[in-house]
CSV table of C-alpha atoms and ligand atoms in Angstrom, one decimal:
chain,number,residue,atom,x,y,z
A,306,MET,CA,-30.2,31.9,61.5
A,307,ALA,CA,-32.2,28.8,60.4
A,308,GLY,CA,-31.0,26.6,57.6
A,309,ILE,CA,-27.3,27.0,58.2
A,310,LYS,CA,-25.6,23.7,58.1
A,311,ASN,CA,-22.1,24.5,57.2
A,312,LEU,CA,-19.6,27.4,56.8
A,313,LYS,CA,-20.6,28.0,53.2
A,314,ASP,CA,-24.2,28.6,54.2
A,315,LEU,CA,-23.1,30.9,57.0
A,316,GLN,CA,-21.0,32.9,54.6
A,317,ASN,CA,-24.0,33.4,52.4
A,318,THR,CA,-26.4,34.8,55.0
A,319,GLU,CA,-26.7,38.4,55.9
A,320,TYR,CA,-25.4,37.5,59.3
A,321,GLY,CA,-22.5,35.4,58.0
A,322,LEU,CA,-18.8,35.6,58.0
A,323,LYS,CA,-18.6,36.8,54.5
A,324,LYS,CA,-20.7,39.8,55.4
A,325,ILE,CA,-18.7,40.5,58.5
A,326,PHE,CA,-15.5,40.3,56.4
A,327,ASP,CA,-16.9,42.4,53.6
A,328,ASP,CA,-18.0,45.0,56.1
A,329,ALA,CA,-14.6,45.2,57.6
A,330,GLU,CA,-12.9,45.6,54.3
A,331,ASP,CA,-15.6,47.3,52.3
A,332,PHE,CA,-15.5,50.8,53.6
A,333,LEU,CA,-11.7,51.3,53.3
A,334,PRO,CA,-10.0,48.8,50.9
A,335,LEU,CA,-6.2,49.5,51.0
A,336,LEU,CA,-4.0,48.3,48.1
A,337,GLY,CA,-0.7,48.9,50.0
A,338,THR,CA,1.6,51.6,51.3
A,339,ASP,CA,2.0,54.3,48.7
A,340,TYR,CA,4.8,56.3,50.3
A,341,VAL,CA,6.3,57.5,53.5
A,342,GLU,CA,7.2,61.1,53.9
A,343,LEU,CA,9.7,62.4,56.4
A,344,TYR,CA,10.0,66.0,57.3
A,345,VAL,CA,13.8,66.6,57.7
A,346,GLY,CA,16.1,69.5,58.4
A,347,ASN,CA,18.1,69.0,55.2
A,348,ALA,CA,16.6,66.8,52.5
A,349,LYS,CA,19.5,67.1,50.2
A,350,GLN,CA,21.9,65.6,52.7
A,351,SER,CA,19.3,63.1,54.0
A,352,ALA,CA,18.7,61.9,50.5
A,353,HIS,CA,22.5,61.2,50.1
A,354,PHE,CA,22.4,59.2,53.3
A,355,TYR,CA,19.4,57.0,52.3
A,356,LYS,CA,21.1,56.4,48.9
A,357,THR,CA,24.5,55.6,50.3
A,358,ALA,CA,23.6,53.7,53.4
A,359,PHE,CA,20.2,52.1,52.6
A,360,GLY,CA,20.6,51.7,48.8
A,361,PHE,CA,17.6,53.9,47.8
A,362,GLN,CA,17.5,55.1,44.2
A,363,SER,CA,17.0,58.6,42.9
A,364,GLU,CA,13.4,58.8,41.6
A,365,ALA,CA,11.8,62.2,41.5
A,366,TYR,CA,12.2,65.8,42.7
A,367,ALA,CA,10.1,68.9,43.4
A,368,GLY,CA,11.4,72.3,44.5
A,369,LEU,CA,12.2,75.8,43.2
A,370,GLU,CA,13.2,74.4,39.8
A,371,THR,CA,9.7,72.8,39.4
A,372,GLY,CA,7.8,75.9,40.6
A,373,ILE,CA,7.4,75.0,44.3
A,374,LYS,CA,8.3,78.0,46.4
A,375,ASP,CA,8.1,76.8,50.0
A,376,ARG,CA,9.7,73.4,50.2
A,377,VAL,CA,11.9,70.8,48.5
A,378,SER,CA,11.1,67.1,48.2
A,379,TYR,CA,13.2,64.2,47.1
A,380,VAL,CA,11.6,60.9,46.2
A,381,LEU,CA,13.7,57.8,46.7
A,382,LYS,CA,12.7,54.3,45.7
A,383,GLN,CA,13.8,50.7,46.4
A,384,ASP,CA,11.7,48.0,44.9
A,385,LYS,CA,8.2,48.8,46.3
A,386,ILE,CA,9.3,51.2,48.9
A,387,ARG,CA,8.9,54.9,48.2
A,388,LEU,CA,10.4,57.5,50.7
A,389,VAL,CA,9.8,61.2,50.3
A,390,LEU,CA,12.2,63.6,52.1
A,391,THR,CA,10.9,67.1,52.5
A,392,THR,CA,12.6,70.2,53.8
A,393,PRO,CA,10.9,73.7,54.2
A,394,LEU,CA,12.5,76.7,52.4
A,395,THR,CA,10.8,79.2,54.7
A,396,ASN,CA,10.6,79.5,58.5
A,397,ASP,CA,7.0,80.3,58.9
A,398,GLY,CA,5.2,77.2,57.7
A,399,ALA,CA,3.8,74.0,59.2
A,400,ILE,CA,6.7,71.9,57.9
A,401,ASN,CA,9.2,74.0,59.8
A,402,GLU,CA,7.1,74.0,62.9
A,403,HIS,CA,7.0,70.2,62.7
A,404,ILE,CA,10.8,70.0,62.5
A,405,VAL,CA,11.3,72.4,65.4
A,406,GLU,CA,8.9,70.3,67.5
A,407,HIS,CA,9.9,66.8,66.6
A,408,GLY,CA,13.2,66.9,64.8
A,409,ASP,CA,13.4,64.7,61.7
A,410,GLY,CA,10.6,62.2,61.6
A,411,VAL,CA,7.8,60.6,59.7
A,412,LYS,CA,4.9,63.0,58.9
A,413,VAL,CA,3.0,61.0,56.3
A,414,VAL,CA,2.1,57.3,56.0
A,415,ALA,CA,0.4,57.3,52.7
A,416,LEU,CA,-1.9,54.5,51.7
A,417,TRP,CA,-2.7,53.5,48.2
A,418,VAL,CA,-6.5,53.4,47.5
A,419,GLU,CA,-8.9,53.0,44.6
A,420,ASP,CA,-11.0,56.0,45.7
A,421,ALA,CA,-9.5,58.7,47.8
A,422,THR,CA,-12.7,60.7,48.1
A,423,LYS,CA,-14.6,57.8,49.4
A,424,ALA,CA,-11.7,56.9,51.8
A,425,PHE,CA,-11.9,60.4,53.2
A,426,GLU,CA,-15.7,60.4,53.6
A,427,GLU,CA,-15.8,56.9,55.2
A,428,THR,CA,-13.0,57.7,57.7
A,429,THR,CA,-14.1,61.2,58.7
A,430,LYS,CA,-17.7,60.1,59.2
A,431,ARG,CA,-16.4,57.5,61.6
A,432,GLY,CA,-14.6,60.2,63.6
A,433,ALA,CA,-11.2,60.8,61.9
A,434,LYS,CA,-9.9,64.3,62.1
A,435,PRO,CA,-9.5,65.7,58.6
A,436,TYR,CA,-6.0,66.7,57.5
A,437,LEU,CA,-6.5,67.2,53.7
A,438,GLU,CA,-9.9,67.5,51.9
A,439,PRO,CA,-9.9,65.5,48.7
A,440,VAL,CA,-7.8,67.4,46.1
A,441,LYS,CA,-7.3,66.7,42.4
A,442,GLU,CA,-3.7,67.3,41.2
A,443,GLU,CA,-2.9,66.9,37.5
A,444,ASP,CA,-0.2,67.3,34.8
A,445,ASP,CA,0.5,65.9,31.4
A,446,ASN,CA,0.5,62.3,32.8
A,447,GLY,CA,-3.0,62.4,34.1
A,448,PHE,CA,-4.4,63.1,37.6
A,449,VAL,CA,-4.1,61.9,41.1
A,450,ILE,CA,-6.7,62.5,43.9
A,451,ARG,CA,-5.3,62.7,47.4
A,452,SER,CA,-7.0,63.2,50.8
A,453,GLY,CA,-5.8,62.8,54.4
A,454,ILE,CA,-6.7,62.3,58.0
A,455,TYR,CA,-4.8,62.6,61.3
A,456,THR,CA,-3.6,59.6,63.3
A,457,TYR,CA,-1.5,59.6,66.6
A,458,GLY,CA,0.4,62.8,67.4
A,459,GLU,CA,0.9,65.0,64.4
A,460,THR,CA,1.3,62.0,62.1
A,461,VAL,CA,-1.1,61.7,59.2
A,462,HIS,CA,-2.4,59.2,56.7
A,463,ILE,CA,-2.8,60.4,53.1
A,464,PHE,CA,-5.0,58.4,50.8
A,465,VAL,CA,-3.6,58.3,47.2
A,466,GLU,CA,-5.8,57.4,44.2
A,467,ARG,CA,-3.5,57.0,41.2
A,468,LYS,CA,-5.4,54.9,38.8
A,469,ASN,CA,-5.6,57.8,36.3
A,470,TYR,CA,-1.9,58.7,36.6
A,471,ARG,CA,1.0,57.4,34.5
A,472,GLY,CA,3.7,59.8,35.8
A,473,LEU,CA,6.7,58.9,38.1
A,474,PHE,CA,5.2,59.9,41.4
A,475,LEU,CA,2.8,62.8,41.7
A,476,PRO,CA,1.9,65.8,39.5
A,477,GLY,CA,4.5,68.5,39.9
A,478,TYR,CA,7.5,66.2,40.3
A,479,LYS,CA,10.1,65.8,37.7
A,480,LYS,CA,12.5,62.9,37.2
A,481,TRP,CA,15.6,63.2,39.5
A,482,GLU,CA,18.6,62.6,37.4
A,483,SER,CA,21.8,61.9,39.4
A,484,HIS,CA,25.2,60.7,38.5
A,485,TYR,CA,25.5,59.1,42.0
A,486,ASN,CA,23.5,55.9,42.1
A,487,PRO,CA,24.8,53.3,44.6
A,488,ALA,CA,23.3,49.8,44.2
A,489,PRO,CA,20.2,48.7,46.1
A,490,VAL,CA,20.8,46.5,49.2
A,491,GLY,CA,17.7,44.3,48.6
A,492,LEU,CA,15.0,46.1,50.6
A,493,LYS,CA,11.7,45.0,49.0
A,494,PHE,CA,8.6,46.5,50.8
A,495,ILE,CA,7.4,47.9,54.1
A,496,ASP,CA,6.4,45.0,56.3
A,497,HIS,CA,5.0,47.1,59.2
A,498,MET,CA,5.3,50.5,60.7
A,499,VAL,CA,5.2,51.0,64.5
A,500,GLY,CA,3.7,54.0,66.3
A,501,ASN,CA,4.6,55.0,69.9
A,502,VAL,CA,1.8,56.6,71.8
A,503,GLY,CA,1.5,58.1,75.3
A,504,TRP,CA,0.8,56.5,78.6
A,505,GLY,CA,-2.5,54.7,78.6
A,506,GLU,CA,-3.3,55.7,75.0
A,507,MET,CA,-2.7,52.4,73.2
A,508,LYS,CA,-6.2,51.2,73.6
A,509,GLU,CA,-7.6,54.5,72.2
A,510,TRP,CA,-5.4,54.3,69.1
A,511,CYS,CA,-6.2,50.6,68.5
A,512,GLU,CA,-9.8,51.5,68.7
A,513,PHE,CA,-9.2,54.3,66.2
A,514,TYR,CA,-7.8,51.9,63.7
A,515,ALA,CA,-10.6,49.4,64.3
A,516,ARG,CA,-13.5,52.0,64.2
A,517,VAL,CA,-12.2,54.5,61.7
A,518,MET,CA,-10.2,52.3,59.3
A,519,GLY,CA,-11.8,48.9,59.8
A,520,PHE,CA,-8.6,47.2,61.0
A,521,ALA,CA,-8.5,44.2,63.3
A,522,GLN,CA,-6.2,43.5,66.2
A,523,ILE,CA,-4.1,40.5,65.3
A,524,ILE,CA,-1.6,40.3,68.2
A,525,SER,CA,-1.3,41.8,71.7
A,526,PHE,CA,1.7,41.9,74.1
A,527,THR,CA,1.5,42.9,77.7
A,528,ASP,CA,4.2,44.3,79.9
A,529,ASP,CA,4.8,40.7,81.1
A,530,ASP,CA,5.8,39.7,77.6
A,531,ILE,CA,7.9,42.8,77.0
A,532,SER,CA,9.8,43.8,80.0
A,533,THR,CA,13.4,43.6,81.2
A,534,ASP,CA,14.7,44.3,84.7
A,535,PHE,CA,14.5,48.0,83.9
A,536,THR,CA,12.0,49.0,81.1
A,537,ALA,CA,8.6,47.9,80.0
A,538,LEU,CA,6.1,48.5,77.3
A,539,MET,CA,2.9,47.2,75.9
A,540,SER,CA,2.0,46.6,72.3
A,541,LYS,CA,-0.9,45.6,70.0
A,542,VAL,CA,-0.7,44.9,66.3
A,543,MET,CA,-3.5,46.2,64.1
A,544,SER,CA,-3.9,45.0,60.5
A,545,ASN,CA,-6.2,45.9,57.6
A,546,GLY,CA,-8.4,43.2,56.0
A,547,ASN,CA,-5.9,41.9,53.4
A,548,GLY,CA,-3.0,42.0,55.8
A,549,ARG,CA,-0.9,44.4,53.6
A,550,ILE,CA,-0.9,47.1,56.2
A,551,LYS,CA,0.2,46.3,59.7
A,552,PHE,CA,0.6,48.9,62.4
A,553,PRO,CA,1.8,47.8,65.8
A,554,ILE,CA,1.1,50.5,68.5
A,555,ASN,CA,3.3,50.7,71.6
A,556,GLU,CA,2.7,52.5,74.9
A,557,PRO,CA,5.2,52.8,77.8
A,558,ALA,CA,4.7,50.7,80.9
A,559,GLU,CA,6.0,51.1,84.4
A,560,GLY,CA,9.5,49.6,85.0
A,561,LYS,CA,12.3,50.3,87.4
A,562,LYS,CA,13.7,52.8,85.0
A,563,LYS,CA,12.5,54.9,82.1
A,564,SER,CA,10.8,52.9,79.3
A,565,GLN,CA,12.4,53.3,75.9
A,566,ILE,CA,8.9,54.4,74.7
A,567,GLU,CA,9.0,57.2,77.2
A,568,GLU,CA,12.4,58.3,76.0
A,569,TYR,CA,11.0,58.5,72.5
A,570,LEU,CA,8.0,60.5,73.6
A,571,ASP,CA,10.3,62.9,75.5
A,572,PHE,CA,12.6,63.5,72.5
A,573,TYR,CA,9.9,63.5,69.8
A,574,ASN,CA,7.7,65.7,72.0
A,575,GLY,CA,4.7,63.3,71.6
A,576,PRO,CA,3.5,60.3,69.7
A,577,GLY,CA,5.0,59.3,66.4
A,578,VAL,CA,6.4,56.6,64.2
A,579,GLN,CA,9.1,54.6,66.1
A,580,HIS,CA,10.3,52.3,63.4
A,581,ILE,CA,9.8,51.3,59.8
A,582,ALA,CA,10.3,47.5,59.2
A,583,VAL,CA,11.5,46.7,55.7
A,584,ALA,CA,11.4,43.2,54.2
A,585,THR,CA,14.3,41.5,52.4
A,586,ASP,CA,14.6,38.0,51.0
A,587,ASP,CA,18.2,37.7,52.0
A,588,ILE,CA,18.8,39.3,55.3
A,589,VAL,CA,22.5,38.4,55.5
A,590,ALA,CA,23.3,40.0,52.2
A,591,THR,CA,21.2,43.0,52.9
A,592,VAL,CA,22.7,43.6,56.4
A,593,SER,CA,26.3,43.0,55.1
A,594,ALA,CA,25.8,45.6,52.5
A,595,MET,CA,24.2,48.1,54.9
A,596,ARG,CA,27.1,47.6,57.4
A,597,GLU,CA,29.7,48.2,54.7
A,598,ARG,CA,27.9,51.4,53.8
A,599,GLY,CA,28.0,52.7,57.4
A,600,VAL,CA,24.6,51.7,58.9
A,601,GLU,CA,24.9,50.9,62.6
A,602,PHE,CA,22.9,48.1,64.1
A,603,LEU,CA,22.1,47.3,67.7
A,604,TYR,CA,24.7,45.1,69.3
A,605,VAL,CA,23.4,41.7,70.4
A,606,PRO,CA,25.4,39.9,73.1
A,607,GLY,CA,27.1,36.7,71.9
A,608,GLU,CA,25.2,34.7,74.6
A,609,TYR,CA,22.0,35.2,72.7
A,610,TYR,CA,23.3,32.7,70.2
A,611,ASP,CA,24.4,30.0,72.7
A,612,ASP,CA,21.1,28.2,73.0
A,613,LEU,CA,19.6,29.6,69.8
A,614,LEU,CA,18.9,26.3,68.0
A,615,ASP,CA,17.3,24.9,71.2
A,616,ARG,CA,14.9,27.8,71.2
A,617,VAL,CA,14.1,28.1,67.5
A,618,GLY,CA,14.9,24.6,66.1
A,619,ALA,CA,16.6,24.0,62.7
A,620,ILE,CA,17.2,27.0,60.5
A,621,ASP,CA,18.6,27.3,57.0
A,622,GLU,CA,21.2,30.0,58.0
A,623,ASP,CA,24.7,29.5,59.6
A,624,VAL,CA,24.4,30.6,63.2
A,625,GLU,CA,28.0,32.0,63.2
A,626,VAL,CA,27.1,34.3,60.3
A,627,LEU,CA,23.9,35.5,62.1
A,628,LYS,CA,26.0,36.0,65.3
A,629,LYS,CA,28.6,38.1,63.4
A,630,HIS,CA,25.9,40.4,62.2
A,631,GLY,CA,23.7,40.4,65.3
A,632,ILE,CA,20.7,39.1,63.4
A,633,LEU,CA,17.8,37.8,65.7
A,634,ILE,CA,15.6,34.8,65.0
A,635,ASP,CA,12.2,33.9,66.3
A,636,ARG,CA,9.8,31.1,65.5
A,637,ASP,CA,6.0,30.8,65.7
A,638,GLU,CA,3.5,28.1,64.5
A,639,GLU,CA,3.9,29.0,60.9
A,640,GLY,CA,7.7,29.3,60.5
A,641,TYR,CA,10.5,31.5,61.6
A,642,LEU,CA,11.7,35.1,61.0
A,643,LEU,CA,15.0,36.8,61.0
A,644,GLN,CA,15.2,40.5,62.1
A,645,ILE,CA,17.7,43.2,63.1
A,646,PHE,CA,17.3,46.8,64.3
A,647,THR,CA,19.4,49.8,63.4
A,648,LYS,CA,20.5,52.3,66.0
A,649,THR,CA,18.4,55.4,65.8
A,650,ILE,CA,19.0,57.1,62.5
A,651,VAL,CA,18.6,60.6,63.7
A,652,ASP,CA,20.4,62.5,66.5
A,653,ARG,CA,17.3,62.6,68.7
A,654,PRO,CA,16.9,59.1,70.0
A,655,THR,CA,13.6,58.6,68.2
A,656,MET,CA,13.3,56.8,64.9
A,657,PHE,CA,15.0,53.6,63.6
A,658,PHE,CA,14.7,50.9,61.0
A,659,GLU,CA,14.1,47.2,61.2
A,660,VAL,CA,15.2,44.7,58.5
A,661,ILE,CA,13.1,41.6,58.5
A,662,GLN,CA,13.1,38.3,56.5
A,663,ARG,CA,10.0,36.1,57.0
A,664,LYS,CA,10.3,32.4,56.4
A,665,GLY,CA,6.7,31.5,57.1
A,666,ALA,CA,6.4,33.3,60.4
A,667,GLN,CA,3.7,36.1,60.5
A,668,SER,CA,4.4,37.3,64.0
A,669,PHE,CA,6.8,40.1,65.2
A,670,GLY,CA,9.6,38.4,67.1
A,671,VAL,CA,8.2,38.5,70.6
A,672,GLY,CA,10.8,35.9,71.6
A,673,ASN,CA,13.5,38.5,70.7
A,674,PHE,CA,12.0,41.4,72.6
A,675,LYS,CA,13.9,40.8,75.8
A,676,ALA,CA,17.3,40.5,74.0
A,677,LEU,CA,16.4,43.5,71.9
A,678,PHE,CA,15.3,45.7,74.8
A,679,GLU,CA,18.4,44.9,76.7
A,680,ALA,CA,20.4,46.0,73.7
A,681,ILE,CA,18.3,49.3,73.5
A,682,GLU,CA,18.8,49.8,77.2
A,683,ARG,CA,22.6,49.7,76.8
A,684,GLU,CA,22.2,52.5,74.2
A,685,GLN,CA,19.9,54.4,76.6
A,686,ALA,CA,22.5,54.0,79.5
A,687,ASN,CA,25.1,55.4,77.1
A,688,ARG,CA,22.9,58.4,76.6
A,689,GLY,CA,22.2,58.8,80.3
A,690,THR,CA,18.4,58.6,79.6
A,691,LEU,CA,17.6,55.2,81.2
B,236,LIG,FE1,9.0,45.8,64.2
């Protein structure tokens, strides 16, 4: 590597940083999260819940009325977040089997790409298990190409190429007209989505995201960071090259009692998406609105706020207001973040949501984990599953 005197020279060599960075990004450039699809037992009623409680807007629909025979899908939107709720209409297909096995949960984390055929080729040649061969779907608004691969458990990533499509969502969907349109609550985009995997499987799945999708590990927590007197887990955060897609991966760790991750794995019957973190730029307003509409959040004991300002320094918000809502605060080198967690939003104690507002901080609230997990344990104790 002769002749390299500074960073710029290094970036311009074939061994340089630029090349490393380009390699990491090149084979799978991701533009963002395209949609998240949940398989649910009753999409019509789930859609009502996400509109009423979470402020999602009616966007698109596919089902018997649009020529689909075996399922119904409702598409809901809030700013950049697109949720798809799908229910099977027959009892003999893969969607129904998924619900029998897992209950309501996330099946698809769809990623927006420039070239879905290339995304499929690049990931499967690096070892991804194919889920959907590249397929072209079209209607009067143009065409979309989608392809897909499996990730942990029965969860899949679908790559969506929509540069030649002007329609609402995907070919085959029609506009969903509804007279019931509660206002949004200020949810903006998906900040991160967390997967729970089995005992000792975290490393394997982090390596999957590194090898198959070109992600890099940005943060790691051991069970020393994330344990209480009773429960423990380990977590690593994987991110794509432009930082738009962040997937923390959790695995259970040994504690005195059952890890909350193990409880999830028991009730979901395997690995799956644990929580979807959605960003807001006014967490107090968003959480107030969600509470009024019936969303239940984890209870945070008042003592958490006693020495809050000593721990996190000066913040813009009124501590009493944060305390009233149970909003947690954590600080890192770059700033601070505010976050709160809903109780599980399905009857099986599996999936929940996080609402997060970042004020500079790019981390995930490790300083809150202990307080958070103690709150989760109280819920587990109530269920008799601790
Ligand atoms: Fe999170």
